mmCIF file of C-alpha atoms in Angstrom:
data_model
loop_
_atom_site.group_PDB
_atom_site.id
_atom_site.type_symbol
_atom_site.label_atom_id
_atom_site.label_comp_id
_atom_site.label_asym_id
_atom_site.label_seq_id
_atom_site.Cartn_x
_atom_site.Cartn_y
_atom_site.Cartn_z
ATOM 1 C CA UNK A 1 3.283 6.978 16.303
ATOM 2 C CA UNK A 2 5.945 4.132 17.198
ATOM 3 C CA UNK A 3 5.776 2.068 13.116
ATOM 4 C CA UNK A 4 7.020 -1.533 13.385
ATOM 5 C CA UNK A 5 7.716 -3.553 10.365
ATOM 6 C CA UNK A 6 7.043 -7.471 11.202
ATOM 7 C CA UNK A 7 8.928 -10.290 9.480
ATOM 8 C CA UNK A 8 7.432 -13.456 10.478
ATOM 9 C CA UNK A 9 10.020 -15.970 9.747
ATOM 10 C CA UNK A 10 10.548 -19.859 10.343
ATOM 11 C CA UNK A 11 12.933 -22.635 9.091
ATOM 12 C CA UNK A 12 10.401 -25.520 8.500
ATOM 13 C CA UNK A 13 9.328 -24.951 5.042
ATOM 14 C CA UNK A 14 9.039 -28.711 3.568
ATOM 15 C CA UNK A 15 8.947 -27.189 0.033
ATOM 16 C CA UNK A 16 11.724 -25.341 -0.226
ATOM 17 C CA UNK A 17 13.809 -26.225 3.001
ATOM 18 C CA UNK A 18 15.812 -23.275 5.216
ATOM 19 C CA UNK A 19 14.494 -20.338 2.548
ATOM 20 C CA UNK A 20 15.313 -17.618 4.450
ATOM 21 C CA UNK A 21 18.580 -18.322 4.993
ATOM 22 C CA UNK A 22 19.322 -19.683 1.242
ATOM 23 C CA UNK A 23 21.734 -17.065 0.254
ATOM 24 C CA UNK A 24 22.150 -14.737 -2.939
ATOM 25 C CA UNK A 25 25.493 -12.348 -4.077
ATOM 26 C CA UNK A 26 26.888 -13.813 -0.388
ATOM 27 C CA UNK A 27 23.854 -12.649 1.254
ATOM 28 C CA UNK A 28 20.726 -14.357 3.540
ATOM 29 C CA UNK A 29 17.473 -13.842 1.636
ATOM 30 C CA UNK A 30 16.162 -12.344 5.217
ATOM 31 C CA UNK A 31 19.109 -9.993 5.546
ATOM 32 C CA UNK A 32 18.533 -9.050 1.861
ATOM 33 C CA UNK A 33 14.875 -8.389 2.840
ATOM 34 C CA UNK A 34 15.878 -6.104 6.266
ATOM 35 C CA UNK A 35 18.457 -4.431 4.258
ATOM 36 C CA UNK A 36 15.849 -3.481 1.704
ATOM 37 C CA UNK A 37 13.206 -2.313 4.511
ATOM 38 C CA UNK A 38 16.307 -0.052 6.116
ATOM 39 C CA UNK A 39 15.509 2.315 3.147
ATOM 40 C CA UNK A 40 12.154 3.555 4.484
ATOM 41 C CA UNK A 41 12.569 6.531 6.828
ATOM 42 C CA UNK A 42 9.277 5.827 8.670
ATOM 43 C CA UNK A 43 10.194 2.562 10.518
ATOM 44 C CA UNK A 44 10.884 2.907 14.347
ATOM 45 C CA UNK A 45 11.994 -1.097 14.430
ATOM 46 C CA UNK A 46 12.410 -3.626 12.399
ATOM 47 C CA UNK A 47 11.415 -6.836 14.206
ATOM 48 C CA UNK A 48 12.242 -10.419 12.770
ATOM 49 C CA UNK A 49 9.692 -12.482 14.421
ATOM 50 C CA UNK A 50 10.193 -16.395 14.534
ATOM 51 C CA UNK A 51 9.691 -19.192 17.393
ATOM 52 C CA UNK A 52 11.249 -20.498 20.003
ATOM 53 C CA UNK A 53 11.707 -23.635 18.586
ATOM 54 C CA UNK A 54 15.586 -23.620 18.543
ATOM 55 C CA UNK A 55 16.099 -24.477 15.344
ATOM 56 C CA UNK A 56 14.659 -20.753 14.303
ATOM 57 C CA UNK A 57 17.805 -19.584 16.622
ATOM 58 C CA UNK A 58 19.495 -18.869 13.310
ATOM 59 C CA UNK A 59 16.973 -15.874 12.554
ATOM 60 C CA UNK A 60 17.520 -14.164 15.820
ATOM 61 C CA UNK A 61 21.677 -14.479 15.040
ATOM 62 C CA UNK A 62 21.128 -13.150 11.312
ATOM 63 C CA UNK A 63 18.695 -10.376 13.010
ATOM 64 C CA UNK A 64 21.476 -9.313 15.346
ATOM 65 C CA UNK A 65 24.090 -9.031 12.804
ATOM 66 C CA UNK A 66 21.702 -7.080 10.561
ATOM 67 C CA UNK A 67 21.285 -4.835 13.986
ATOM 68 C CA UNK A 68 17.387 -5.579 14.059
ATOM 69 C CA UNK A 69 15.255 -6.829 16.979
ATOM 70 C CA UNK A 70 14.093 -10.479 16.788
ATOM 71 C CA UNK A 71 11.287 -12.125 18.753
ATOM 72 C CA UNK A 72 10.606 -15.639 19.687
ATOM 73 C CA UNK A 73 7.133 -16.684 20.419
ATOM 74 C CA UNK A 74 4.664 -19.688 18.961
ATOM 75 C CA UNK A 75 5.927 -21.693 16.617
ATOM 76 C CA UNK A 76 2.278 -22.112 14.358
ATOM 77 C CA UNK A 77 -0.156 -18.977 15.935
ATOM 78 C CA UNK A 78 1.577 -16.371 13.367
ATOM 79 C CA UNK A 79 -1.291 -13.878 14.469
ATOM 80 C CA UNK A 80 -0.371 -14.068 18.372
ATOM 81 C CA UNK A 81 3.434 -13.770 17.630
ATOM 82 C CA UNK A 82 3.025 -10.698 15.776
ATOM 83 C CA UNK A 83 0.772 -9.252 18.303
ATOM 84 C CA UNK A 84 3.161 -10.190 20.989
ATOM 85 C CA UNK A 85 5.854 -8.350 19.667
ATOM 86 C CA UNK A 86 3.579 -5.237 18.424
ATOM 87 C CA UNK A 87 3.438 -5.429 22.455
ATOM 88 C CA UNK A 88 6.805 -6.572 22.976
ATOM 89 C CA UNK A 89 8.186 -3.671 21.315
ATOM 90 C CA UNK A 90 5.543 -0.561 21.982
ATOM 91 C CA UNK A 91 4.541 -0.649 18.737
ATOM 92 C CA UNK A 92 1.662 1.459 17.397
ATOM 93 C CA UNK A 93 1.167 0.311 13.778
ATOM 94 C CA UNK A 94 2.514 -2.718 12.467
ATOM 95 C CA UNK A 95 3.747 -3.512 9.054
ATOM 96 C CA UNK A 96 3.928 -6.471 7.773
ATOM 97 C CA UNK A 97 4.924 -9.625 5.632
ATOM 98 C CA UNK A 98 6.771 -12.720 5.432
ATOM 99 C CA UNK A 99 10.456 -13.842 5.758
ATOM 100 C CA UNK A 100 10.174 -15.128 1.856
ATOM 101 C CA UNK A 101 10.173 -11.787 0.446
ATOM 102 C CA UNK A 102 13.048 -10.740 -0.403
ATOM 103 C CA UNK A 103 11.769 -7.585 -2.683
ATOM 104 C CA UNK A 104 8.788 -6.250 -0.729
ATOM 105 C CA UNK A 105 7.766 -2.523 -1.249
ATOM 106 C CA UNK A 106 9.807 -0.571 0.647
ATOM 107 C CA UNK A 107 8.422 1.958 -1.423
ATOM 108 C CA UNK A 108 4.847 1.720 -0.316
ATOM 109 C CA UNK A 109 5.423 1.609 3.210
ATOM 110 C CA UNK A 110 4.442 5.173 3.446
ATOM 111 C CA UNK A 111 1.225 5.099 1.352
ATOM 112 C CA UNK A 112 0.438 2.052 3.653
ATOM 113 C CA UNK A 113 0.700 4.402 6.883
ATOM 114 C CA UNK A 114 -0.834 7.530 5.291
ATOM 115 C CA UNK A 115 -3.995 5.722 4.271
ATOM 116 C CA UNK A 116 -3.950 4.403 8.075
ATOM 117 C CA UNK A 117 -3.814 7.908 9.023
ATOM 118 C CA UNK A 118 -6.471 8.306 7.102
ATOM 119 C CA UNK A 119 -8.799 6.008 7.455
ATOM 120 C CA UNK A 120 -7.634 4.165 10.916
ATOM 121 C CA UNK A 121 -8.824 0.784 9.142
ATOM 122 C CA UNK A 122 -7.817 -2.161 10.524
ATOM 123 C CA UNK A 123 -6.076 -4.107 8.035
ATOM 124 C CA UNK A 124 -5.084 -2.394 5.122
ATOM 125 C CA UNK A 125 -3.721 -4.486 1.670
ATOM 126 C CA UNK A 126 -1.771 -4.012 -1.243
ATOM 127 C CA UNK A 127 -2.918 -7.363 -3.224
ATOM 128 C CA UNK A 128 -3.096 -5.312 -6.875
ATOM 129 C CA UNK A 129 0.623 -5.327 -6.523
ATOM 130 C CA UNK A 130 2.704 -8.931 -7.585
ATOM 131 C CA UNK A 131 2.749 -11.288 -5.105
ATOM 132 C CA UNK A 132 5.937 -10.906 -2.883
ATOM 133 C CA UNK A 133 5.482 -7.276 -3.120
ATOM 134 C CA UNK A 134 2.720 -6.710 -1.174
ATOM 135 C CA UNK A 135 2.875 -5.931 2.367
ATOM 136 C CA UNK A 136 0.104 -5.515 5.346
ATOM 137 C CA UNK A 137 -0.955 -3.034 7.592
ATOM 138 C CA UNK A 138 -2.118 -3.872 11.147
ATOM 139 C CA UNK A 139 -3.351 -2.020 14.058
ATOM 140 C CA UNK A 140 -2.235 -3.915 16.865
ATOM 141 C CA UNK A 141 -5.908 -3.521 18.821
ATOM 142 C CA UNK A 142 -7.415 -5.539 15.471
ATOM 143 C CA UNK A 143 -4.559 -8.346 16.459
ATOM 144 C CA UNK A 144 -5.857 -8.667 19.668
ATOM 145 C CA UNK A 145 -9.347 -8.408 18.592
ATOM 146 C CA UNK A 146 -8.910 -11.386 16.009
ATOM 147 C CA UNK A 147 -7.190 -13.239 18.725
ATOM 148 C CA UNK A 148 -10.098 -13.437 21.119
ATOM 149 C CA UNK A 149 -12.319 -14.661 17.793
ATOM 150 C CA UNK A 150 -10.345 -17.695 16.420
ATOM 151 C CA UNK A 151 -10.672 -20.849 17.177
ATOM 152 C CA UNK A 152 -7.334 -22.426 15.974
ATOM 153 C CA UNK A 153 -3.812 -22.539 17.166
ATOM 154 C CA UNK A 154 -2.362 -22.314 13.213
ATOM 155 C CA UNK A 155 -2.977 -19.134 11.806
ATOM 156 C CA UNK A 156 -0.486 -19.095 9.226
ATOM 157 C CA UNK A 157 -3.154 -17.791 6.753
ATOM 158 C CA UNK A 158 -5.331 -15.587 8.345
ATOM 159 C CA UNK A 159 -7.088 -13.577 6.310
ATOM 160 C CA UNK A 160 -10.664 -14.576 6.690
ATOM 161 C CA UNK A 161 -10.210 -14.164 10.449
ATOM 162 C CA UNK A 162 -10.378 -10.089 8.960
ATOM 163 C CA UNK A 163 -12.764 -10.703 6.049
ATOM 164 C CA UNK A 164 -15.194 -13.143 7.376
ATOM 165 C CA UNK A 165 -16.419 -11.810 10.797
ATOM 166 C CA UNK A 166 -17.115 -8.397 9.356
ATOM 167 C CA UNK A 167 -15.899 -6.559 11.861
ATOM 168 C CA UNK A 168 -13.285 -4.743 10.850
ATOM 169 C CA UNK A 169 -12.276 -2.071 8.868
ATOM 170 C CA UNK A 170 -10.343 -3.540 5.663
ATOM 171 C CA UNK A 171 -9.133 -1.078 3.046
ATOM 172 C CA UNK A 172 -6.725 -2.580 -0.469
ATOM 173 C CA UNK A 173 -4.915 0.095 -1.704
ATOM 174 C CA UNK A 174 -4.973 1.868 -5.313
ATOM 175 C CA UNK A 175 -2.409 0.181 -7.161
ATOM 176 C CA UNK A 176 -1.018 2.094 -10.327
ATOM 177 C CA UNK A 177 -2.131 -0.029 -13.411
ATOM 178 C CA UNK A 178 1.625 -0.331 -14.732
ATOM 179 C CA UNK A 179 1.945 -2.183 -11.455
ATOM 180 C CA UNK A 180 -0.924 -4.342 -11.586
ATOM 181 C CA UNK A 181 1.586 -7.674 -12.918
ATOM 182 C CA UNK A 182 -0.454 -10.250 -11.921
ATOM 183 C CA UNK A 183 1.959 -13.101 -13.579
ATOM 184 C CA UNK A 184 4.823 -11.835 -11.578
ATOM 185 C CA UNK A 185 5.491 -13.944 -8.888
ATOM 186 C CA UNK A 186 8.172 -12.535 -6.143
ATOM 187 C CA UNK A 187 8.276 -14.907 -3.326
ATOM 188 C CA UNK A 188 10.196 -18.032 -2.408
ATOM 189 C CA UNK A 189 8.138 -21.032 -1.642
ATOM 190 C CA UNK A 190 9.655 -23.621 -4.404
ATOM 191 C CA UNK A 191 13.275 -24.084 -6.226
ATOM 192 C CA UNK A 192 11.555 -22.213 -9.073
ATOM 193 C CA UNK A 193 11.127 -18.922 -7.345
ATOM 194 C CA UNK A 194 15.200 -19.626 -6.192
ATOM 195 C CA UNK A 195 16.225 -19.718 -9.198
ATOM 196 C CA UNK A 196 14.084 -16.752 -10.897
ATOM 197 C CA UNK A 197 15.180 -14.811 -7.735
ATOM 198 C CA UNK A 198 18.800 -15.798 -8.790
ATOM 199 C CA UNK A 199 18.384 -14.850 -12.521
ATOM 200 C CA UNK A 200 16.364 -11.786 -11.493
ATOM 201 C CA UNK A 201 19.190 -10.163 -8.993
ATOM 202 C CA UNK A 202 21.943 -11.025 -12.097
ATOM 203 C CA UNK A 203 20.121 -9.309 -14.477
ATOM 204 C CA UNK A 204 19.218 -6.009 -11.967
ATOM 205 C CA UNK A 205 23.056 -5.964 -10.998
ATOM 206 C CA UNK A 206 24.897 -4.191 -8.093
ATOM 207 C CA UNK A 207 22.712 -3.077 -5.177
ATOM 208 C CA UNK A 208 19.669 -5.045 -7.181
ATOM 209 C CA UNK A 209 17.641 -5.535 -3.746
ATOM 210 C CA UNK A 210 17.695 -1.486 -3.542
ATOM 211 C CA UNK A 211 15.870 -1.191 -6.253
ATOM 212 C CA UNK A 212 12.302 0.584 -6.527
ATOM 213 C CA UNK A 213 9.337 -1.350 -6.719
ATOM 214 C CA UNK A 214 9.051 0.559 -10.520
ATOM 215 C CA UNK A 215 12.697 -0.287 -11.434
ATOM 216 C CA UNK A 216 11.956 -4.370 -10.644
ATOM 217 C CA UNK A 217 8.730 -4.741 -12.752
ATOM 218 C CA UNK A 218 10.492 -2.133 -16.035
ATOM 219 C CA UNK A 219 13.185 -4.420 -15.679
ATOM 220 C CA UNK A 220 10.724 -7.542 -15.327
ATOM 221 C CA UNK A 221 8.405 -6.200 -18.131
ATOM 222 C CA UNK A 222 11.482 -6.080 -20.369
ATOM 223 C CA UNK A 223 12.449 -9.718 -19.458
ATOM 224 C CA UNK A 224 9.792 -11.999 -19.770
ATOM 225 C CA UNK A 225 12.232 -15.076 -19.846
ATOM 226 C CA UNK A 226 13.232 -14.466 -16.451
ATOM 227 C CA UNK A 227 9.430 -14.098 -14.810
ATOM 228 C CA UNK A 228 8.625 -17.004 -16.963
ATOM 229 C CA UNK A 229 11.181 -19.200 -14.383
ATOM 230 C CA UNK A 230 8.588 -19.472 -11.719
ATOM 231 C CA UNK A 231 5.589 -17.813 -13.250
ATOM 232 C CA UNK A 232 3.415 -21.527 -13.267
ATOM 233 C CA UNK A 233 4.527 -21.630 -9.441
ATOM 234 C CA UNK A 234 1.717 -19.456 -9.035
ATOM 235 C CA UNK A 235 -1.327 -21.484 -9.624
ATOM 236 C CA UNK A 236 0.382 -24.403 -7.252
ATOM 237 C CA UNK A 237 0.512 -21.714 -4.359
ATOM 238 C CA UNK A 238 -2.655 -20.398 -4.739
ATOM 239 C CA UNK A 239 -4.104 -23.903 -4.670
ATOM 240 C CA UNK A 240 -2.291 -24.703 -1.261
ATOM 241 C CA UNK A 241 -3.581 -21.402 0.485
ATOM 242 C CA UNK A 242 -7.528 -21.288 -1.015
ATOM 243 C CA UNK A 243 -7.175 -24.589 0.979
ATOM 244 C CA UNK A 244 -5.578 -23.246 4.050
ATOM 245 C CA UNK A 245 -7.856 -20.447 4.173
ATOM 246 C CA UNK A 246 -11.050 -22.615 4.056
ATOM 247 C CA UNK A 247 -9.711 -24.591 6.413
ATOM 248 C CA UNK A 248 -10.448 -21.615 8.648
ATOM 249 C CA UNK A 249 -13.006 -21.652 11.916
ATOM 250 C CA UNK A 250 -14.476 -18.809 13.867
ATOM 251 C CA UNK A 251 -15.903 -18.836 16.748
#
């Protein structure tokens, strides 16, 4: 079983302009993130996924110098550019999350694919974990399945395209209750989150994007100053995407 990891990755955030490129200890925050996903055994590829808009040209450089594959395809259908290079690249499985996560669970990346081993569910979750770890599972047939369904060209939030037509298979992982941090925010949408990120890799020192999922949140649990940077950034997200994601329209 070919296992893809998709980062889906653009340059036009308004909030935070160029994230993915903003850079930390002399490093992109995307070659951070593919430098952290290099430590799971089980990927076949690592594919940064953007569009062919060429101002996203930058992520396919910063992909090559990592030594990753990148793929151009729609700049706002998020669902049929990672299906496209699921395709593109033979994949069987797909894992996946965005270009703003600079810490995502490595770590779980193999309790993602055994439960998909398991179960063969179509999307599988890891939402009980803070928000920029969690990652998605995807069986490529379930992207092409959704694809035919929707109605709309901008699927960057697509989860009721899953949830709502009840046709799939959707299984959220068991998440540890130490791990279960729900005021820990790990993602970079606002100069908030750049700056926790910032005090966050300080604090975690040398090598501090190689750290385990466990190490971040001890170290987080132990530092409540630092999660406090960003922590109201939170509520401000989840008000944008609840709004995004009803915004959704099936066919």
């Amino acid at each position: 079983m070919r296992v893809g990891f998709v980062i889906i990755a653009r340059m036009k955030s308004t909030r935070l302009p160029k994230k993915t490129t903003l850079k930390i200890n002399g490093k992109e925050i995307i070659s951070l993130m593919i430098e952290r996903l290099k430590l799971s055994p089980l990927l076949d590829e690592i594919i940064v996924a953007t569009s062919t808009n060429p101002d996203d040209g930058v992520l396919c450089e910063l992909a090559e110098k990592n030594r990753v594959k990148c793929f151009k395809g729609s700049e706002d259908d998020v669902l049929e550019r990672m299906y496209l290079a699921a395709k593109e690249f033979d994949l069987d499985y797909v894992v996946h999350v965005t270009g703003d996560c600079p810490l995502v669970s490595f770590d779980f990346i193999g309790k993602v694919i055994e439960e998909y081993k398991k179960t063969c569910a179509d999307l599988i979750t890891t939402f009980d974990l803070p928000h920029g770890f969690f990652l998605y599972g995807l069986k490529p047939e379930a992207l092409k399945k959704v694809l035919e369904m929707k109605s709309q060209k901008d699927t960057e939030v697509w989860m009721r395209y899953f949830s709502d037509t009840r046709v799939f298979k959707i299984i959220n992982l068991k998440t540890p209750e130490e791990l279960k941090k729900p005021n820990f925010r790990l993602t970079l949408d606002y100069p908030e989150d750049f700056e926790f990120f910032k005090a966050l890799f300080k604090g975690l020192g040398k090598n501090a994007h190689k750290k385990t999922t466990n190490e971040i949140i001890t170290f987080l649990d132990k530092h409540p100053k630092i999660v406090e940077i960003n922590e109201h950034c939170e509520a401000m997200y989840k008000k944008r995407w609840d709004a995004q994601n009803k915004a959704i329209k099936l066919k």
